[in-house]
mmCIF file with all atom_site columns, C-alpha atoms in Angstrom:
data_model
loop_
_atom_site.group_PDB
_atom_site.id
_atom_site.type_symbol
_atom_site.label_atom_id
_atom_site.label_alt_id
_atom_site.label_comp_id
_atom_site.label_asym_id
_atom_site.label_entity_id
_atom_site.label_seq_id
_atom_site.pdbx_PDB_ins_code
_atom_site.Cartn_x
_atom_site.Cartn_y
_atom_site.Cartn_z
_atom_site.occupancy
_atom_site.B_iso_or_equiv
_atom_site.pdbx_formal_charge
_atom_site.auth_seq_id
_atom_site.auth_comp_id
_atom_site.auth_asym_id
_atom_site.auth_atom_id
_atom_site.pdbx_PDB_model_num
ATOM 1   C CA . MET A 1 1   ? 9.613  18.867 -2.235  1.00 95.00 ? 24  MET A CA 1
ATOM 2   C CA . ILE A 1 2   ? 13.026 18.403 -3.812  1.00 97.00 ? 25  ILE A CA 1
ATOM 3   C CA . GLU A 1 3   ? 13.893 19.309 -7.384  1.00 98.00 ? 26  GLU A CA 1
ATOM 4   C CA . VAL A 1 4   ? 17.185 18.537 -9.064  1.00 98.00 ? 27  VAL A CA 1
ATOM 5   C CA . ASP A 1 5   ? 18.749 17.990 -12.452 1.00 98.00 ? 28  ASP A CA 1
ATOM 6   C CA . LEU A 1 6   ? 20.986 14.960 -12.520 1.00 98.00 ? 29  LEU A CA 1
ATOM 7   C CA . LYS A 1 7   ? 23.017 12.981 -14.971 1.00 98.00 ? 30  LYS A CA 1
ATOM 8   C CA . GLY A 1 8   ? 24.462 9.502  -14.910 1.00 97.00 ? 31  GLY A CA 1
ATOM 9   C CA . LYS A 1 9   ? 25.997 7.329  -17.599 1.00 95.00 ? 32  LYS A CA 1
ATOM 10  C CA . ASP A 1 10  ? 24.887 4.515  -19.873 1.00 96.00 ? 33  ASP A CA 1
ATOM 11  C CA . ILE A 1 11  ? 27.201 1.984  -18.214 1.00 94.00 ? 34  ILE A CA 1
ATOM 12  C CA . GLN A 1 12  ? 25.450 -1.249 -17.215 1.00 93.00 ? 35  GLN A CA 1
ATOM 13  C CA . GLY A 1 13  ? 25.513 -1.757 -13.440 1.00 92.00 ? 36  GLY A CA 1
ATOM 14  C CA . ALA A 1 14  ? 27.811 1.209  -12.859 1.00 93.00 ? 37  ALA A CA 1
ATOM 15  C CA . SER A 1 15  ? 25.674 4.349  -12.822 1.00 96.00 ? 38  SER A CA 1
ATOM 16  C CA . PHE A 1 16  ? 23.389 5.082  -9.883  1.00 98.00 ? 39  PHE A CA 1
ATOM 17  C CA . VAL A 1 17  ? 22.465 8.720  -9.149  1.00 98.00 ? 40  VAL A CA 1
ATOM 18  C CA . GLY A 1 18  ? 19.850 10.223 -6.875  1.00 98.00 ? 41  GLY A CA 1
ATOM 19  C CA . ILE A 1 19  ? 18.826 12.026 -3.715  1.00 98.00 ? 42  ILE A CA 1
ATOM 20  C CA . ALA A 1 20  ? 19.057 10.803 -0.122  1.00 97.00 ? 43  ALA A CA 1
ATOM 21  C CA . PHE A 1 21  ? 16.629 12.235 2.436   1.00 96.00 ? 44  PHE A CA 1
ATOM 22  C CA . HIS A 1 22  ? 15.840 11.773 6.111   1.00 95.00 ? 45  HIS A CA 1
ATOM 23  C CA . ILE A 1 23  ? 19.560 11.123 6.531   1.00 96.00 ? 46  ILE A CA 1
ATOM 24  C CA . GLN A 1 24  ? 20.479 10.058 10.069  1.00 95.00 ? 47  GLN A CA 1
ATOM 25  C CA . ASP A 1 25  ? 24.072 9.091  9.227   1.00 94.00 ? 48  ASP A CA 1
ATOM 26  C CA . LYS A 1 26  ? 25.993 7.590  6.284   1.00 92.00 ? 49  LYS A CA 1
ATOM 27  C CA . ASP A 1 27  ? 24.271 4.228  6.717   1.00 93.00 ? 50  ASP A CA 1
ATOM 28  C CA . ARG A 1 28  ? 20.705 5.246  7.665   1.00 95.00 ? 51  ARG A CA 1
ATOM 29  C CA . PHE A 1 29  ? 18.572 7.187  5.194   1.00 96.00 ? 52  PHE A CA 1
ATOM 30  C CA . GLU A 1 30  ? 15.861 6.948  2.590   1.00 97.00 ? 53  GLU A CA 1
ATOM 31  C CA . GLY A 1 31  ? 16.493 7.689  -1.035  1.00 97.00 ? 54  GLY A CA 1
ATOM 32  C CA . ILE A 1 32  ? 15.317 7.880  -4.597  1.00 98.00 ? 55  ILE A CA 1
ATOM 33  C CA . TYR A 1 33  ? 17.794 7.009  -7.287  1.00 98.00 ? 56  TYR A CA 1
ATOM 34  C CA . PHE A 1 34  ? 17.964 6.363  -10.998 1.00 98.00 ? 57  PHE A CA 1
ATOM 35  C CA . ARG A 1 35  ? 19.655 3.689  -13.099 1.00 98.00 ? 58  ARG A CA 1
ATOM 36  C CA . PRO A 1 36  ? 20.276 5.500  -16.427 1.00 98.00 ? 59  PRO A CA 1
ATOM 37  C CA . PHE A 1 37  ? 21.611 2.353  -18.103 1.00 97.00 ? 60  PHE A CA 1
ATOM 38  C CA . ASN A 1 38  ? 18.103 0.859  -17.815 1.00 97.00 ? 61  ASN A CA 1
ATOM 39  C CA . PHE A 1 39  ? 16.135 3.806  -19.244 1.00 98.00 ? 62  PHE A CA 1
ATOM 40  C CA . GLN A 1 40  ? 16.118 2.599  -22.867 1.00 96.00 ? 63  GLN A CA 1
ATOM 41  C CA . ASN A 1 41  ? 16.499 -1.140 -22.243 1.00 96.00 ? 64  ASN A CA 1
ATOM 42  C CA . PRO A 1 42  ? 13.111 -2.875 -22.742 1.00 95.00 ? 65  PRO A CA 1
ATOM 43  C CA . GLU A 1 43  ? 14.252 -5.877 -20.684 1.00 95.00 ? 66  GLU A CA 1
ATOM 44  C CA . ARG A 1 44  ? 15.193 -3.762 -17.643 1.00 96.00 ? 67  ARG A CA 1
ATOM 45  C CA . ASP A 1 45  ? 13.364 -0.446 -18.037 1.00 97.00 ? 68  ASP A CA 1
ATOM 46  C CA . ASN A 1 46  ? 11.081 -1.304 -15.080 1.00 97.00 ? 69  ASN A CA 1
ATOM 47  C CA . HIS A 1 47  ? 14.205 -0.919 -12.909 1.00 98.00 ? 70  HIS A CA 1
ATOM 48  C CA . SER A 1 48  ? 14.846 2.727  -13.884 1.00 98.00 ? 71  SER A CA 1
ATOM 49  C CA . VAL A 1 49  ? 13.810 4.592  -10.704 1.00 98.00 ? 72  VAL A CA 1
ATOM 50  C CA . GLN A 1 50  ? 14.081 3.105  -7.190  1.00 98.00 ? 73  GLN A CA 1
ATOM 51  C CA . TYR A 1 51  ? 13.102 3.933  -3.594  1.00 98.00 ? 74  TYR A CA 1
ATOM 52  C CA . VAL A 1 52  ? 15.191 2.516  -0.715  1.00 98.00 ? 75  VAL A CA 1
ATOM 53  C CA . SER A 1 53  ? 15.205 2.806  3.067   1.00 97.00 ? 76  SER A CA 1
ATOM 54  C CA . LEU A 1 54  ? 18.623 1.839  4.359   1.00 96.00 ? 77  LEU A CA 1
ATOM 55  C CA . PRO A 1 55  ? 19.999 -0.164 5.963   1.00 96.00 ? 78  PRO A CA 1
ATOM 56  C CA . GLU A 1 56  ? 17.087 -2.606 6.338   1.00 95.00 ? 79  GLU A CA 1
ATOM 57  C CA . HIS A 1 57  ? 15.437 -2.183 2.935   1.00 97.00 ? 80  HIS A CA 1
ATOM 58  C CA . ASP A 1 58  ? 17.982 -2.061 0.133   1.00 97.00 ? 81  ASP A CA 1
ATOM 59  C CA . TRP A 1 59  ? 17.023 -2.551 -3.508  1.00 96.00 ? 82  TRP A CA 1
ATOM 60  C CA . SER A 1 60  ? 17.565 -6.314 -3.505  1.00 97.00 ? 83  SER A CA 1
ATOM 61  C CA . LYS A 1 61  ? 15.360 -6.944 -0.468  1.00 97.00 ? 84  LYS A CA 1
ATOM 62  C CA . LEU A 1 62  ? 12.622 -4.679 -1.823  1.00 98.00 ? 85  LEU A CA 1
ATOM 63  C CA . ARG A 1 63  ? 12.754 -6.313 -5.265  1.00 97.00 ? 86  ARG A CA 1
ATOM 64  C CA . GLU A 1 64  ? 12.622 -9.797 -3.746  1.00 97.00 ? 87  GLU A CA 1
ATOM 65  C CA . GLU A 1 65  ? 9.879  -9.126 -1.167  1.00 97.00 ? 88  GLU A CA 1
ATOM 66  C CA . HIS A 1 66  ? 7.835  -6.518 -3.090  1.00 97.00 ? 89  HIS A CA 1
ATOM 67  C CA . PRO A 1 67  ? 8.475  -6.959 -6.824  1.00 97.00 ? 90  PRO A CA 1
ATOM 68  C CA . GLY A 1 68  ? 7.419  -3.982 -8.899  1.00 96.00 ? 91  GLY A CA 1
ATOM 69  C CA . VAL A 1 69  ? 6.397  -1.864 -5.897  1.00 98.00 ? 92  VAL A CA 1
ATOM 70  C CA . TYR A 1 70  ? 9.487  0.211  -5.018  1.00 98.00 ? 93  TYR A CA 1
ATOM 71  C CA . GLU A 1 71  ? 10.927 0.571  -8.530  1.00 98.00 ? 94  GLU A CA 1
ATOM 72  C CA . ASN A 1 72  ? 9.468  1.425  -11.897 1.00 98.00 ? 95  ASN A CA 1
ATOM 73  C CA . MET A 1 73  ? 10.055 2.570  -15.453 1.00 98.00 ? 96  MET A CA 1
ATOM 74  C CA . ILE A 1 74  ? 10.054 6.178  -16.623 1.00 98.00 ? 97  ILE A CA 1
ATOM 75  C CA . ASP A 1 75  ? 7.602  7.076  -19.370 1.00 96.00 ? 98  ASP A CA 1
ATOM 76  C CA . PRO A 1 76  ? 8.677  8.583  -21.642 1.00 96.00 ? 99  PRO A CA 1
ATOM 77  C CA . ALA A 1 77  ? 12.113 7.092  -21.088 1.00 96.00 ? 100 ALA A CA 1
ATOM 78  C CA . PRO A 1 78  ? 14.949 9.643  -20.997 1.00 97.00 ? 101 PRO A CA 1
ATOM 79  C CA . GLN A 1 79  ? 18.156 9.154  -22.916 1.00 97.00 ? 102 GLN A CA 1
ATOM 80  C CA . PRO A 1 80  ? 20.661 7.521  -20.518 1.00 97.00 ? 103 PRO A CA 1
ATOM 81  C CA . ASN A 1 81  ? 23.473 10.037 -21.074 1.00 97.00 ? 104 ASN A CA 1
ATOM 82  C CA . ASP A 1 82  ? 21.270 13.157 -20.936 1.00 97.00 ? 105 ASP A CA 1
ATOM 83  C CA . TRP A 1 83  ? 20.372 15.379 -18.006 1.00 98.00 ? 106 TRP A CA 1
ATOM 84  C CA . LEU A 1 84  ? 17.015 14.611 -16.413 1.00 97.00 ? 107 LEU A CA 1
ATOM 85  C CA . HIS A 1 85  ? 14.899 16.742 -14.127 1.00 98.00 ? 108 HIS A CA 1
ATOM 86  C CA . ALA A 1 86  ? 13.458 15.037 -11.043 1.00 98.00 ? 109 ALA A CA 1
ATOM 87  C CA . LYS A 1 87  ? 10.794 16.400 -8.731  1.00 98.00 ? 110 LYS A CA 1
ATOM 88  C CA . ILE A 1 88  ? 10.520 14.341 -5.548  1.00 98.00 ? 111 ILE A CA 1
ATOM 89  C CA . GLU A 1 89  ? 7.567  14.945 -3.267  1.00 97.00 ? 112 GLU A CA 1
ATOM 90  C CA . VAL A 1 90  ? 8.116  13.560 0.221   1.00 95.00 ? 113 VAL A CA 1
ATOM 91  C CA . ASN A 1 91  ? 4.812  13.854 2.074   1.00 92.00 ? 114 ASN A CA 1
ATOM 92  C CA . TYR A 1 92  ? 4.823  11.184 4.768   1.00 88.00 ? 115 TYR A CA 1
ATOM 93  C CA . PRO A 1 93  ? 3.863  8.470  4.177   1.00 91.00 ? 116 PRO A CA 1
ATOM 94  C CA . SER A 1 94  ? 3.872  9.111  0.414   1.00 95.00 ? 117 SER A CA 1
ATOM 95  C CA . VAL A 1 95  ? 6.805  9.637  -1.938  1.00 97.00 ? 118 VAL A CA 1
ATOM 96  C CA . LYS A 1 96  ? 6.140  10.603 -5.560  1.00 98.00 ? 119 LYS A CA 1
ATOM 97  C CA . VAL A 1 97  ? 8.780  11.016 -8.252  1.00 98.00 ? 120 VAL A CA 1
ATOM 98  C CA . TYR A 1 98  ? 8.100  13.038 -11.396 1.00 98.00 ? 121 TYR A CA 1
ATOM 99  C CA . VAL A 1 99  ? 10.620 13.062 -14.254 1.00 98.00 ? 122 VAL A CA 1
ATOM 100 C CA . ASN A 1 100 ? 11.127 15.736 -16.908 1.00 98.00 ? 123 ASN A CA 1
ATOM 101 C CA . GLY A 1 101 ? 7.908  17.606 -16.158 1.00 97.00 ? 124 GLY A CA 1
ATOM 102 C CA . ALA A 1 102 ? 5.582  14.607 -16.467 1.00 97.00 ? 125 ALA A CA 1
ATOM 103 C CA . SER A 1 103 ? 2.092  15.112 -15.044 1.00 97.00 ? 126 SER A CA 1
ATOM 104 C CA . GLN A 1 104 ? 1.979  11.547 -13.683 1.00 97.00 ? 127 GLN A CA 1
ATOM 105 C CA . PRO A 1 105 ? 4.581  10.188 -11.255 1.00 98.00 ? 128 PRO A CA 1
ATOM 106 C CA . SER A 1 106 ? 7.090  7.659  -12.538 1.00 98.00 ? 129 SER A CA 1
ATOM 107 C CA . LEU A 1 107 ? 7.151  6.185  -9.047  1.00 98.00 ? 130 LEU A CA 1
ATOM 108 C CA . GLU A 1 108 ? 4.707  6.479  -6.158  1.00 98.00 ? 131 GLU A CA 1
ATOM 109 C CA . VAL A 1 109 ? 5.399  4.548  -2.955  1.00 98.00 ? 132 VAL A CA 1
ATOM 110 C CA . THR A 1 110 ? 4.540  4.432  0.708   1.00 96.00 ? 133 THR A CA 1
ATOM 111 C CA . GLN A 1 111 ? 7.610  5.159  2.816   1.00 95.00 ? 134 GLN A CA 1
ATOM 112 C CA . ILE A 1 112 ? 9.069  2.325  4.835   1.00 94.00 ? 135 ILE A CA 1
ATOM 113 C CA . GLY A 1 113 ? 11.434 4.545  6.828   1.00 88.00 ? 136 GLY A CA 1
ATOM 114 C CA . LYS A 1 114 ? 10.118 5.995  10.059  1.00 81.00 ? 137 LYS A CA 1
ATOM 115 C CA . GLN A 1 115 ? 12.697 8.771  10.621  1.00 79.00 ? 138 GLN A CA 1
ATOM 116 C CA . GLY A 1 116 ? 10.387 11.497 9.289   1.00 78.00 ? 139 GLY A CA 1
ATOM 117 C CA . LYS A 1 117 ? 13.185 14.063 9.378   1.00 87.00 ? 140 LYS A CA 1
ATOM 118 C CA . GLY A 1 118 ? 16.863 14.419 8.697   1.00 90.00 ? 141 GLY A CA 1
ATOM 119 C CA . GLN A 1 119 ? 19.272 15.868 6.200   1.00 95.00 ? 142 GLN A CA 1
ATOM 120 C CA . ILE A 1 120 ? 19.103 15.812 2.414   1.00 96.00 ? 143 ILE A CA 1
ATOM 121 C CA . GLY A 1 121 ? 22.033 14.937 0.199   1.00 96.00 ? 144 GLY A CA 1
ATOM 122 C CA . LEU A 1 122 ? 23.144 14.131 -3.316  1.00 97.00 ? 145 LEU A CA 1
ATOM 123 C CA . TRP A 1 123 ? 23.706 10.390 -3.707  1.00 97.00 ? 146 TRP A CA 1
ATOM 124 C CA . VAL A 1 124 ? 25.705 8.098  -5.974  1.00 96.00 ? 147 VAL A CA 1
ATOM 125 C CA . GLY A 1 125 ? 26.026 4.368  -5.428  1.00 93.00 ? 148 GLY A CA 1
ATOM 126 C CA . ASN A 1 126 ? 28.388 1.513  -6.157  1.00 88.00 ? 149 ASN A CA 1
ATOM 127 C CA . GLY A 1 127 ? 31.351 3.755  -6.973  1.00 89.00 ? 150 GLY A CA 1
ATOM 128 C CA . SER A 1 128 ? 29.325 5.662  -9.586  1.00 92.00 ? 151 SER A CA 1
ATOM 129 C CA . GLU A 1 129 ? 29.959 9.115  -10.896 1.00 92.00 ? 152 GLU A CA 1
ATOM 130 C CA . GLY A 1 130 ? 27.123 11.567 -11.187 1.00 95.00 ? 153 GLY A CA 1
ATOM 131 C CA . ALA A 1 131 ? 26.513 15.198 -11.998 1.00 97.00 ? 154 ALA A CA 1
ATOM 132 C CA . PHE A 1 132 ? 23.967 17.416 -10.283 1.00 98.00 ? 155 PHE A CA 1
ATOM 133 C CA . LYS A 1 133 ? 22.731 20.951 -10.788 1.00 98.00 ? 156 LYS A CA 1
ATOM 134 C CA . ASN A 1 134 ? 19.804 23.229 -9.935  1.00 98.00 ? 157 ASN A CA 1
ATOM 135 C CA . LEU A 1 135 ? 19.045 21.641 -6.570  1.00 97.00 ? 158 LEU A CA 1
ATOM 136 C CA . LYS A 1 136 ? 15.998 23.239 -4.948  1.00 97.00 ? 159 LYS A CA 1
ATOM 137 C CA . ILE A 1 137 ? 14.469 22.256 -1.624  1.00 96.00 ? 160 ILE A CA 1
ATOM 138 C CA . TYR A 1 138 ? 11.022 23.525 -0.750  1.00 93.00 ? 161 TYR A CA 1
ATOM 139 C CA . PRO A 1 139 ? 9.884  23.287 2.881   1.00 84.00 ? 162 PRO A CA 1
ATOM 140 C CA . GLU A 1 140 ? 6.539  21.676 3.593   1.00 70.00 ? 163 GLU A CA 1
#
């Protein structure tokens, strides 16, 4: 299990913050990330938290081939400029993401990646800035 507090910005298309896991190298990993600019937007709130398995399964391929499966909204929706607390349970083949102490996961998916092990890292995408604190990693 991974726990972390993270913070992005309310800048449309320019704030992507999360955690990479099962990292093999800079191009091959799985990850969970957040799009803070979508948290409070009713037209895009279902794109608030995302799972990816790179390089083969980026967000666009997953959205096109499996709409609504690998991304979801966060309920209740956090404020986009505030810190949020994420608890990410990686229990192959399941990944569950809990936000701000919620009892139900905001996202629950079956992993696509087959690495099963690797490094963990803080992740920002598309030239984003992000802030992280209180990272805790609990072994299985």
